[in-house]
């Protein structure tokens, strides 16, 4: 089945710097890609999702890049601030709305 | 506003006991899911359902049963709880017809098996 790897497991950046998280997947039929944010003690909140026909998507200081050839998905938080400190997960699925497979998570700490 | 609620929010159970975790959604979504979260493993799918009175096995179904008595409710049942089932459990719902591909998550249930 689909294998999803996420790195790094921990990431610490200074306020205003960029933070990049990368996921790789194995199934070439993967069609939907999402990034979630989990704050302490809370559930997961969707940040952004893209279809496989999208190479790049930007929203509110977040950039998602999709490289289908290398089966790699990345999330770039530009100008990170302390409120971005959380655990981030990538998730992939073959079909819209059906179950997703999640990466192992990246704990991001943004220090002032 | 779309919402997924879970009960209880935390529970301590004894080994060999029966545990039922409940999930309720007001999203009118057809799909519902149960995941468990362990440090270093992210979220792993236990069971899911795409219609009432039907459930499907996910990636790690052993030791768990699921029940979907209505569109709104989805339960996870541990008939004989074991130490290895200590984890945080998340319920989610989604609409397969949606263009956003979003799964809406509940706040989680922290289960400790002693």
Coordinates of C-alpha atoms in Angstrom, one line a residue:
Chain A
X1 CA 0.0 0.0 0.0
X2 CA 0.8 3.7 -0.1
X3 CA 3.8 4.7 2.1
X4 CA 4.2 8.3 3.2
X5 CA 7.4 9.6 4.7
X6 CA 7.7 13.1 6.2
X7 CA 10.7 15.0 7.3
X8 CA 12.1 16.5 9.4
X9 CA 10.4 15.2 12.6
X10 CA 11.4 18.4 14.4
X11 CA 12.1 21.8 13.1
X12 CA 13.0 25.0 14.9
X13 CA 13.2 28.3 13.1
X14 CA 13.5 32.0 14.1
X15 CA 10.5 34.3 13.7
X16 CA 10.5 35.7 10.2
X17 CA 12.5 32.8 8.7
X18 CA 11.1 30.2 6.4
X19 CA 10.2 26.6 7.4
X20 CA 10.1 23.8 4.9
X21 CA 8.5 20.4 5.5
X22 CA 8.7 17.6 2.9
X23 CA 6.7 14.5 2.3
X24 CA 7.4 11.7 -0.2
X25 CA 4.9 9.1 -1.3
X26 CA 5.0 5.9 -3.3
X27 CA 1.8 5.4 -5.2
X28 CA 1.8 7.1 -8.6
X29 CA -2.0 7.0 -8.5
X30 CA -2.1 9.5 -5.6
X31 CA -4.3 12.3 -6.7
X32 CA -5.0 14.5 -3.7
X33 CA -2.6 16.1 -1.3
X34 CA -3.3 18.0 1.9
X35 CA -1.5 19.7 4.7
X36 CA -2.9 19.8 8.2
X37 CA -1.9 21.7 11.3
X38 CA -2.4 20.3 14.8
X39 CA -2.1 22.6 17.8
X40 CA -1.5 21.2 21.2
X41 CA -4.4 19.2 22.5
X42 CA -6.5 19.8 19.4
X43 CA -7.6 18.0 16.3
X44 CA -6.3 18.5 12.8
X45 CA -7.1 21.6 10.9
X46 CA -6.8 21.7 7.1
X47 CA -4.3 24.3 5.8
X48 CA -4.3 23.6 2.1
X49 CA -5.1 20.9 -0.4
X50 CA -4.1 20.5 -4.0
X51 CA -5.0 18.2 -6.9
X52 CA -2.3 16.3 -8.8
X53 CA -2.6 18.7 -11.7
X54 CA -1.3 21.6 -9.6
X55 CA 2.4 22.1 -9.2
X56 CA 2.3 25.1 -6.9
X57 CA -0.3 26.8 -4.7
X58 CA 0.1 29.8 -2.5
X59 CA -2.2 31.1 0.2
X60 CA -1.7 33.4 3.2
X61 CA 2.0 32.9 3.6
X62 CA 1.9 29.2 2.8
X63 CA 3.3 27.6 -0.4
X64 CA 2.7 24.0 -1.4
X65 CA 4.8 22.5 -4.1
X66 CA 4.1 19.2 -5.8
X67 CA 6.7 17.3 -7.8
X68 CA 4.9 14.3 -9.3
X69 CA 8.0 13.0 -11.0
X70 CA 9.8 12.6 -7.7
X71 CA 6.6 11.9 -5.7
X72 CA 7.4 14.8 -3.4
X73 CA 5.2 17.3 -1.7
X74 CA 6.4 20.2 0.3
X75 CA 5.0 22.9 2.6
X76 CA 6.8 26.2 2.9
X77 CA 5.9 28.6 5.7
X78 CA 7.3 32.0 4.6
X79 CA 8.0 34.5 7.4
X80 CA 7.0 32.1 10.2
X81 CA 5.7 33.5 13.5
X82 CA 5.3 32.0 16.9
X83 CA 1.6 31.3 16.2
X84 CA 2.8 28.8 13.6
X85 CA 4.3 26.6 16.2
X86 CA 2.4 23.3 16.0
X87 CA 2.6 19.8 14.5
X88 CA 2.1 19.6 10.7
X89 CA 1.0 16.6 8.8
X90 CA 0.8 15.8 5.1
X91 CA -1.9 13.6 3.9
X92 CA -2.4 11.9 0.5
X93 CA -5.3 10.0 -1.1
X94 CA -6.1 8.4 -4.4
X95 CA -9.7 9.6 -4.4
X96 CA -11.4 12.8 -3.3
X97 CA -13.1 12.5 0.1
X98 CA -11.9 9.0 0.8
X99 CA -9.5 8.0 3.4
X100 CA -6.1 9.6 3.5
X101 CA -2.8 8.3 4.6
X102 CA -0.8 10.6 6.8
X103 CA 2.8 11.4 7.2
X104 CA 4.4 11.0 10.7
X105 CA 4.3 14.7 11.5
X106 CA 6.7 17.6 11.9
X107 CA 6.8 19.5 15.2
X108 CA 7.6 23.1 14.3
X109 CA 8.8 25.6 16.9
X110 CA 9.1 29.2 15.9
X111 CA 11.2 31.1 18.4
X112 CA 11.0 35.0 18.7
Chain B
X1 CA -20.9 25.4 11.3
X2 CA -19.7 22.0 10.5
X3 CA -18.7 20.0 13.6
X4 CA -17.4 16.7 14.8
X5 CA -17.7 15.9 18.5
X6 CA -16.2 13.0 20.4
X7 CA -17.0 11.5 23.8
X8 CA -15.4 11.0 26.2
X9 CA -12.5 13.4 25.8
X10 CA -10.4 11.2 27.9
X11 CA -10.7 7.8 29.5
X12 CA -8.8 5.4 31.6
X13 CA -9.6 1.7 31.1
X14 CA -8.4 -1.5 32.5
X15 CA -6.8 -4.2 30.5
X16 CA -9.4 -6.7 29.2
X17 CA -12.3 -4.3 29.7
X18 CA -14.6 -3.0 27.0
X19 CA -14.3 0.6 25.8
X20 CA -16.6 2.4 23.5
X21 CA -15.6 5.7 21.9
X22 CA -18.4 7.8 20.3
X23 CA -18.4 10.3 17.5
X24 CA -21.1 12.6 16.3
X25 CA -21.1 14.8 13.3
X26 CA -23.5 17.5 12.1
X27 CA -21.8 18.0 8.7
X28 CA -24.3 15.7 6.9
X29 CA -21.3 13.9 5.5
X30 CA -21.5 10.3 4.2
X31 CA -17.9 9.3 5.1
X32 CA -16.7 8.9 8.7
X33 CA -13.3 7.7 9.9
X34 CA -11.5 6.5 13.1
X35 CA -7.8 7.1 13.4
X36 CA -5.3 6.6 16.2
X37 CA -2.4 8.8 16.8
X38 CA 0.8 7.6 18.3
X39 CA 4.1 9.5 18.6
X40 CA 6.2 8.8 15.6
X41 CA 3.4 7.2 13.6
X42 CA 1.2 10.1 12.7
X43 CA -2.4 9.1 12.2
X44 CA -3.3 5.6 11.2
X45 CA -6.7 4.6 9.9
X46 CA -8.6 2.0 12.0
X47 CA -12.1 1.8 10.4
X48 CA -14.2 3.9 8.2
X49 CA -17.7 4.0 6.9
X50 CA -19.3 5.5 3.8
X51 CA -22.9 4.8 4.7
X52 CA -25.0 4.0 7.7
X53 CA -25.1 0.4 8.9
X54 CA -21.8 -0.4 7.0
X55 CA -18.2 -0.2 8.1
X56 CA -14.9 -1.0 6.4
X57 CA -11.5 -2.0 7.7
X58 CA -8.7 0.5 7.5
X59 CA -5.0 -0.1 7.8
X60 CA -4.9 -1.3 11.5
X61 CA -8.3 -2.8 12.3
X62 CA -7.2 -5.7 14.6
X63 CA -8.5 -5.4 18.1
X64 CA -11.2 -2.8 17.1
X65 CA -14.8 -2.9 15.9
X66 CA -16.8 -0.1 14.5
X67 CA -20.5 0.7 14.4
X68 CA -22.3 3.2 12.2
X69 CA -26.0 3.2 13.4
X70 CA -26.9 6.4 11.6
X71 CA -25.3 9.0 9.3
X72 CA -24.4 11.2 12.3
X73 CA -22.9 8.6 14.6
X74 CA -19.9 6.4 14.4
X75 CA -18.5 4.4 17.3
X76 CA -15.2 2.6 17.9
X77 CA -15.4 -0.4 20.2
X78 CA -12.5 -2.1 22.0
X79 CA -13.9 -5.4 23.2
X80 CA -10.8 -6.4 25.2
X81 CA -8.7 -3.3 25.8
X82 CA -4.9 -3.9 25.8
X83 CA -2.0 -1.8 26.9
X84 CA -0.9 -1.3 23.2
X85 CA -4.2 0.5 22.5
X86 CA -3.2 3.5 24.7
X87 CA -3.3 6.4 22.2
X88 CA -5.2 9.4 21.1
X89 CA -8.2 8.6 18.9
X90 CA -9.6 10.9 16.3
X91 CA -12.8 10.8 14.5
X92 CA -13.3 12.6 11.2
X93 CA -15.9 13.1 8.5
X94 CA -15.8 14.1 4.9
X95 CA -18.0 14.7 1.8
X96 CA -16.7 12.7 -1.2
X97 CA -18.5 15.1 -3.5
X98 CA -16.7 18.1 -2.1
X99 CA -14.0 19.9 -4.1
X100 CA -12.0 20.7 -1.0
X101 CA -11.0 17.1 -0.1
X102 CA -11.1 18.2 3.5
X103 CA -11.6 15.8 6.4
X104 CA -13.2 17.5 9.5
X105 CA -11.7 16.2 12.7
X106 CA -13.0 15.9 16.2
X107 CA -10.9 17.1 19.2
X108 CA -9.7 13.6 20.0
X109 CA -10.1 11.1 22.8
X110 CA -7.1 10.3 25.0
X111 CA -7.4 6.7 26.0
X112 CA -5.1 5.2 28.6
X113 CA -5.2 1.5 29.2
X114 CA -3.8 0.3 32.5

